[in-house]
CSV table of C-alpha atoms in Angstrom, one decimal:
chain,number,residue,atom,x,y,z
A,15,UNK,CA,-4.7,15.6,11.0
A,16,UNK,CA,-3.5,14.5,7.7
A,17,UNK,CA,-5.9,12.9,5.2
A,18,UNK,CA,-5.8,11.9,1.6
A,19,UNK,CA,-8.9,11.9,-0.6
A,20,UNK,CA,-9.1,10.2,-4.0
A,21,UNK,CA,-12.1,11.3,-6.0
A,22,UNK,CA,-13.9,8.4,-7.6
A,23,UNK,CA,-13.6,4.8,-6.5
A,24,UNK,CA,-13.8,3.9,-10.2
A,25,UNK,CA,-12.8,5.8,-13.3
A,26,UNK,CA,-13.5,4.5,-16.8
A,27,UNK,CA,-11.8,5.8,-19.9
A,28,UNK,CA,-11.5,4.7,-23.5
A,29,UNK,CA,-8.2,3.3,-24.8
A,30,UNK,CA,-6.2,6.2,-26.1
A,31,UNK,CA,-8.0,8.8,-24.0
A,32,UNK,CA,-6.6,11.0,-21.3
A,33,UNK,CA,-6.3,9.5,-17.9
A,34,UNK,CA,-6.9,11.8,-14.9
A,35,UNK,CA,-7.0,10.4,-11.4
A,36,UNK,CA,-7.5,12.9,-8.6
A,37,UNK,CA,-5.8,13.2,-5.2
A,38,UNK,CA,-6.1,15.8,-2.6
A,39,UNK,CA,-4.3,15.9,0.7
A,40,UNK,CA,-5.0,17.7,3.9
A,41,UNK,CA,-2.1,18.9,6.0
A,42,UNK,CA,-0.7,22.2,7.2
A,43,UNK,CA,2.7,21.4,5.7
A,44,UNK,CA,3.2,20.0,2.2
A,45,UNK,CA,3.9,16.3,2.6
A,46,UNK,CA,5.9,13.9,0.5
A,47,UNK,CA,3.4,12.5,-2.0
A,48,UNK,CA,3.3,9.2,-3.8
A,49,UNK,CA,1.3,7.4,-6.4
A,50,UNK,CA,1.3,3.6,-6.3
A,51,UNK,CA,-0.3,1.1,-8.8
A,52,UNK,CA,-1.7,-2.3,-7.9
A,53,UNK,CA,-2.2,-4.9,-10.6
A,54,UNK,CA,-4.5,-7.9,-9.9
A,55,UNK,CA,-2.9,-10.4,-7.5
A,56,UNK,CA,0.1,-8.2,-6.9
A,57,UNK,CA,1.4,-5.9,-4.3
A,58,UNK,CA,1.5,-2.1,-4.7
A,59,UNK,CA,4.4,-0.7,-6.7
A,60,UNK,CA,5.6,2.9,-6.9
A,61,UNK,CA,4.6,4.9,-9.9
A,62,UNK,CA,6.1,8.2,-8.9
A,63,UNK,CA,6.9,10.5,-5.9
A,64,UNK,CA,7.0,14.2,-5.1
A,65,UNK,CA,9.7,15.3,-2.7
A,66,UNK,CA,9.7,19.1,-3.4
A,67,UNK,CA,12.4,19.1,-6.1
A,68,UNK,CA,10.0,19.8,-8.9
A,69,UNK,CA,6.2,20.3,-9.0
A,70,UNK,CA,5.8,18.1,-12.2
A,71,UNK,CA,6.9,14.6,-11.5
A,72,UNK,CA,7.3,12.0,-14.2
A,73,UNK,CA,6.9,8.3,-13.4
A,74,UNK,CA,6.9,5.0,-15.0
A,75,UNK,CA,4.7,3.8,-17.8
A,76,UNK,CA,4.1,7.4,-19.1
A,77,UNK,CA,2.4,8.7,-16.0
A,78,UNK,CA,3.0,12.0,-14.4
A,79,UNK,CA,1.6,14.1,-11.6
A,80,UNK,CA,1.6,17.8,-10.8
A,81,UNK,CA,1.9,19.1,-7.2
A,82,UNK,CA,-0.3,22.2,-6.7
A,83,UNK,CA,0.2,23.6,-3.3
A,84,UNK,CA,-2.6,26.2,-3.7
A,85,UNK,CA,-5.1,23.4,-4.4
A,86,UNK,CA,-3.5,20.8,-2.1
A,87,UNK,CA,-3.6,18.4,-5.0
A,88,UNK,CA,-1.4,15.8,-6.7
A,89,UNK,CA,-3.4,14.5,-9.6
A,90,UNK,CA,-2.1,11.7,-11.8
A,91,UNK,CA,-2.3,11.9,-15.5
A,92,UNK,CA,-1.4,10.0,-18.7
A,93,UNK,CA,-2.0,11.4,-22.1
A,94,UNK,CA,-3.2,8.2,-23.8
A,95,UNK,CA,-4.6,5.2,-21.9
A,96,UNK,CA,-3.5,1.7,-22.7
A,97,UNK,CA,-5.3,-1.5,-21.9
A,98,UNK,CA,-2.4,-2.5,-19.7
A,99,UNK,CA,-3.1,0.6,-17.4
A,100,UNK,CA,-6.1,-1.1,-16.0
A,101,UNK,CA,-5.3,-1.4,-12.3
A,102,UNK,CA,-6.0,0.2,-8.9
A,103,UNK,CA,-4.1,3.4,-8.1
A,104,UNK,CA,-3.4,4.7,-4.7
A,105,UNK,CA,-2.3,8.1,-3.6
A,106,UNK,CA,-0.3,8.4,-0.3
A,107,UNK,CA,1.0,11.3,1.7
A,108,UNK,CA,3.8,11.2,4.3
A,109,UNK,CA,5.1,13.5,7.0
A,110,UNK,CA,6.5,10.7,9.0
A,111,UNK,CA,3.2,8.8,9.1
A,112,UNK,CA,2.1,7.4,5.8
A,113,UNK,CA,-1.5,8.2,5.0
A,114,UNK,CA,-3.3,6.3,2.1
A,115,UNK,CA,-6.1,7.3,-0.1
A,116,UNK,CA,-8.9,4.8,-0.6
A,117,UNK,CA,-7.8,3.9,-4.1
A,118,UNK,CA,-9.2,4.4,-7.6
A,119,UNK,CA,-9.9,1.5,-10.0
A,120,UNK,CA,-9.0,2.5,-13.5
A,121,UNK,CA,-11.1,0.7,-16.2
A,122,UNK,CA,-10.0,1.0,-19.8
A,123,UNK,CA,-12.7,0.5,-22.5
A,124,UNK,CA,-11.6,-0.9,-25.8
B,8,UNK,CA,17.5,-7.5,-5.3
B,9,UNK,CA,14.8,-10.1,-4.9
B,10,UNK,CA,12.4,-7.6,-3.4
B,11,UNK,CA,10.2,-8.2,-0.4
B,12,UNK,CA,9.4,-11.9,-0.1
B,13,UNK,CA,6.2,-13.2,1.5
B,14,UNK,CA,5.1,-16.7,2.2
B,15,UNK,CA,2.9,-18.5,1.7
B,16,UNK,CA,1.1,-16.9,-1.3
B,17,UNK,CA,-2.1,-18.6,-0.4
B,18,UNK,CA,-3.3,-20.0,2.9
B,19,UNK,CA,-6.6,-21.7,3.5
B,20,UNK,CA,-7.4,-22.7,7.0
B,21,UNK,CA,-10.3,-23.6,9.3
B,22,UNK,CA,-11.7,-21.3,11.9
B,23,UNK,CA,-9.8,-21.7,15.2
B,24,UNK,CA,-6.5,-22.7,13.7
B,25,UNK,CA,-3.3,-20.8,14.1
B,26,UNK,CA,-2.0,-19.0,11.0
B,27,UNK,CA,1.6,-17.7,10.5
B,28,UNK,CA,2.5,-15.3,7.7
B,29,UNK,CA,6.1,-14.7,6.9
B,30,UNK,CA,8.0,-11.8,5.4
B,31,UNK,CA,11.6,-11.1,4.3
B,32,UNK,CA,12.2,-7.4,3.7
B,33,UNK,CA,14.7,-5.9,1.3
B,34,UNK,CA,18.2,-6.0,2.8
B,35,UNK,CA,19.2,-2.7,4.3
B,36,UNK,CA,15.6,-1.5,4.8
B,37,UNK,CA,15.1,-0.3,8.4
B,38,UNK,CA,11.3,-0.2,8.3
B,39,UNK,CA,8.9,-3.0,7.9
B,40,UNK,CA,5.1,-2.7,7.6
B,41,UNK,CA,2.2,-5.2,7.8
B,42,UNK,CA,-1.0,-4.2,5.9
B,43,UNK,CA,-4.3,-5.9,5.4
B,44,UNK,CA,-6.4,-5.4,2.3
B,45,UNK,CA,-10.1,-6.2,1.9
B,46,UNK,CA,-12.8,-5.0,-0.4
B,47,UNK,CA,-14.8,-3.6,2.5
B,48,UNK,CA,-12.1,-1.8,4.4
B,49,UNK,CA,-9.4,-1.2,1.8
B,50,UNK,CA,-5.8,-1.0,2.8
B,51,UNK,CA,-5.2,-1.0,6.6
B,52,UNK,CA,-1.9,-0.6,8.5
B,53,UNK,CA,-1.7,-3.3,11.1
B,54,UNK,CA,1.8,-2.6,12.6
B,55,UNK,CA,5.2,-1.3,11.7
B,56,UNK,CA,8.7,-1.8,12.9
B,57,UNK,CA,11.8,0.3,12.9
B,58,UNK,CA,15.1,-1.5,13.4
B,59,UNK,CA,13.2,-4.6,14.5
B,60,UNK,CA,11.3,-2.7,17.2
B,61,UNK,CA,7.5,-2.3,17.0
B,62,UNK,CA,6.7,1.4,16.7
B,63,UNK,CA,2.9,1.5,16.1
B,64,UNK,CA,0.6,-1.5,16.6
B,65,UNK,CA,-2.6,0.5,17.0
B,66,UNK,CA,-3.9,-1.1,13.8
B,67,UNK,CA,-3.7,-4.6,15.2
B,68,UNK,CA,-7.4,-5.6,15.4
B,69,UNK,CA,-7.4,-7.8,18.4
B,70,UNK,CA,-5.2,-9.8,20.8
B,71,UNK,CA,-5.6,-12.7,18.4
B,72,UNK,CA,-3.1,-10.9,16.2
B,73,UNK,CA,0.6,-10.7,17.0
B,74,UNK,CA,3.7,-9.7,15.0
B,75,UNK,CA,7.4,-10.2,15.6
B,76,UNK,CA,10.6,-9.2,14.0
B,77,UNK,CA,13.4,-11.3,15.6
B,78,UNK,CA,16.0,-9.9,13.2
B,79,UNK,CA,16.4,-7.5,10.3
B,80,UNK,CA,15.7,-10.1,7.7
B,81,UNK,CA,12.5,-11.7,9.0
B,82,UNK,CA,9.1,-10.9,10.4
B,83,UNK,CA,6.0,-12.9,11.2
B,84,UNK,CA,2.4,-12.1,11.6
B,85,UNK,CA,0.4,-14.6,13.6
B,86,UNK,CA,-3.3,-15.0,14.0
B,87,UNK,CA,-4.5,-17.3,16.8
B,88,UNK,CA,-7.2,-18.4,16.7
B,89,UNK,CA,-8.2,-17.4,13.2
B,90,UNK,CA,-11.8,-16.4,12.3
B,91,UNK,CA,-13.6,-16.1,8.9
B,92,UNK,CA,-13.5,-12.3,9.2
B,93,UNK,CA,-9.7,-12.4,9.1
B,94,UNK,CA,-10.0,-13.5,5.4
B,95,UNK,CA,-8.0,-10.9,3.5
B,96,UNK,CA,-4.8,-10.3,1.6
B,97,UNK,CA,-2.0,-9.5,4.0
B,98,UNK,CA,0.9,-7.4,2.6
B,99,UNK,CA,4.4,-6.9,4.0
B,100,UNK,CA,6.3,-3.8,2.9
B,101,UNK,CA,9.7,-2.3,3.7
B,102,UNK,CA,11.5,1.0,3.2
B,103,UNK,CA,14.9,2.5,3.8
B,104,UNK,CA,13.4,5.4,5.7
B,105,UNK,CA,10.5,7.7,6.4
B,106,UNK,CA,9.1,10.0,5.3
B,107,UNK,CA,10.5,10.3,1.8
B,108,UNK,CA,11.5,6.8,0.8
B,109,UNK,CA,8.8,4.7,-0.9
B,110,UNK,CA,7.5,1.4,0.3
B,111,UNK,CA,8.4,-1.8,-1.4
B,112,UNK,CA,5.6,-4.3,-1.2
B,113,UNK,CA,5.6,-8.1,-1.4
B,114,UNK,CA,3.0,-9.9,-3.5
B,115,UNK,CA,0.9,-10.6,-0.4
B,116,UNK,CA,-0.6,-13.7,1.3
B,117,UNK,CA,-4.2,-14.4,0.5
B,118,UNK,CA,-5.7,-15.8,3.6
B,119,UNK,CA,-9.0,-17.7,3.6
B,120,UNK,CA,-10.5,-18.8,6.8
B,121,UNK,CA,-13.5,-21.2,6.5
């Protein structure tokens, strides 16, 4: 069965530091993969998606994610954190059914 | 496009009352999802529709919950009777297709049952 694991329910980084949010999927076939962001009191919105065209995917707000089949991973990164990046981030995998990770709250320290 | 529209944004009701949440998906999207989000349980899929037909309602917690999609531009989620444990944020989302199209979420309805 498919599953999505996000390591760390909370991640804290200093402003200007590298952001790394981890996501691993479990399925026998590489799924479509998504990262969503949720700001307070809002719905989730798409950051980026992987659909097999390229392993490095660039998204909005300077985020990118790299698909690594050998590691069944799709980690989200941003070179330099900004205070406005503070939000909850969700990884999701789809092979028809959409499976969500538990989410990671990103905290930015001034 | 206005995006997915949900109403009301906030609902406060007393235990035992009926609650109806409403959703207007993005025009042209064939799939509509209802999710519930709480601190304890995170994001839970309640039900989803394809072309107005319910496909998977295994996430609907009890018979107190029901959802309808009478046409392509409107869906409701009803709770009758409501209980305090139903307090959560309920999201509606739509997409043009599975599995590769992303979901577009509304801003949610925050339900408080006292």
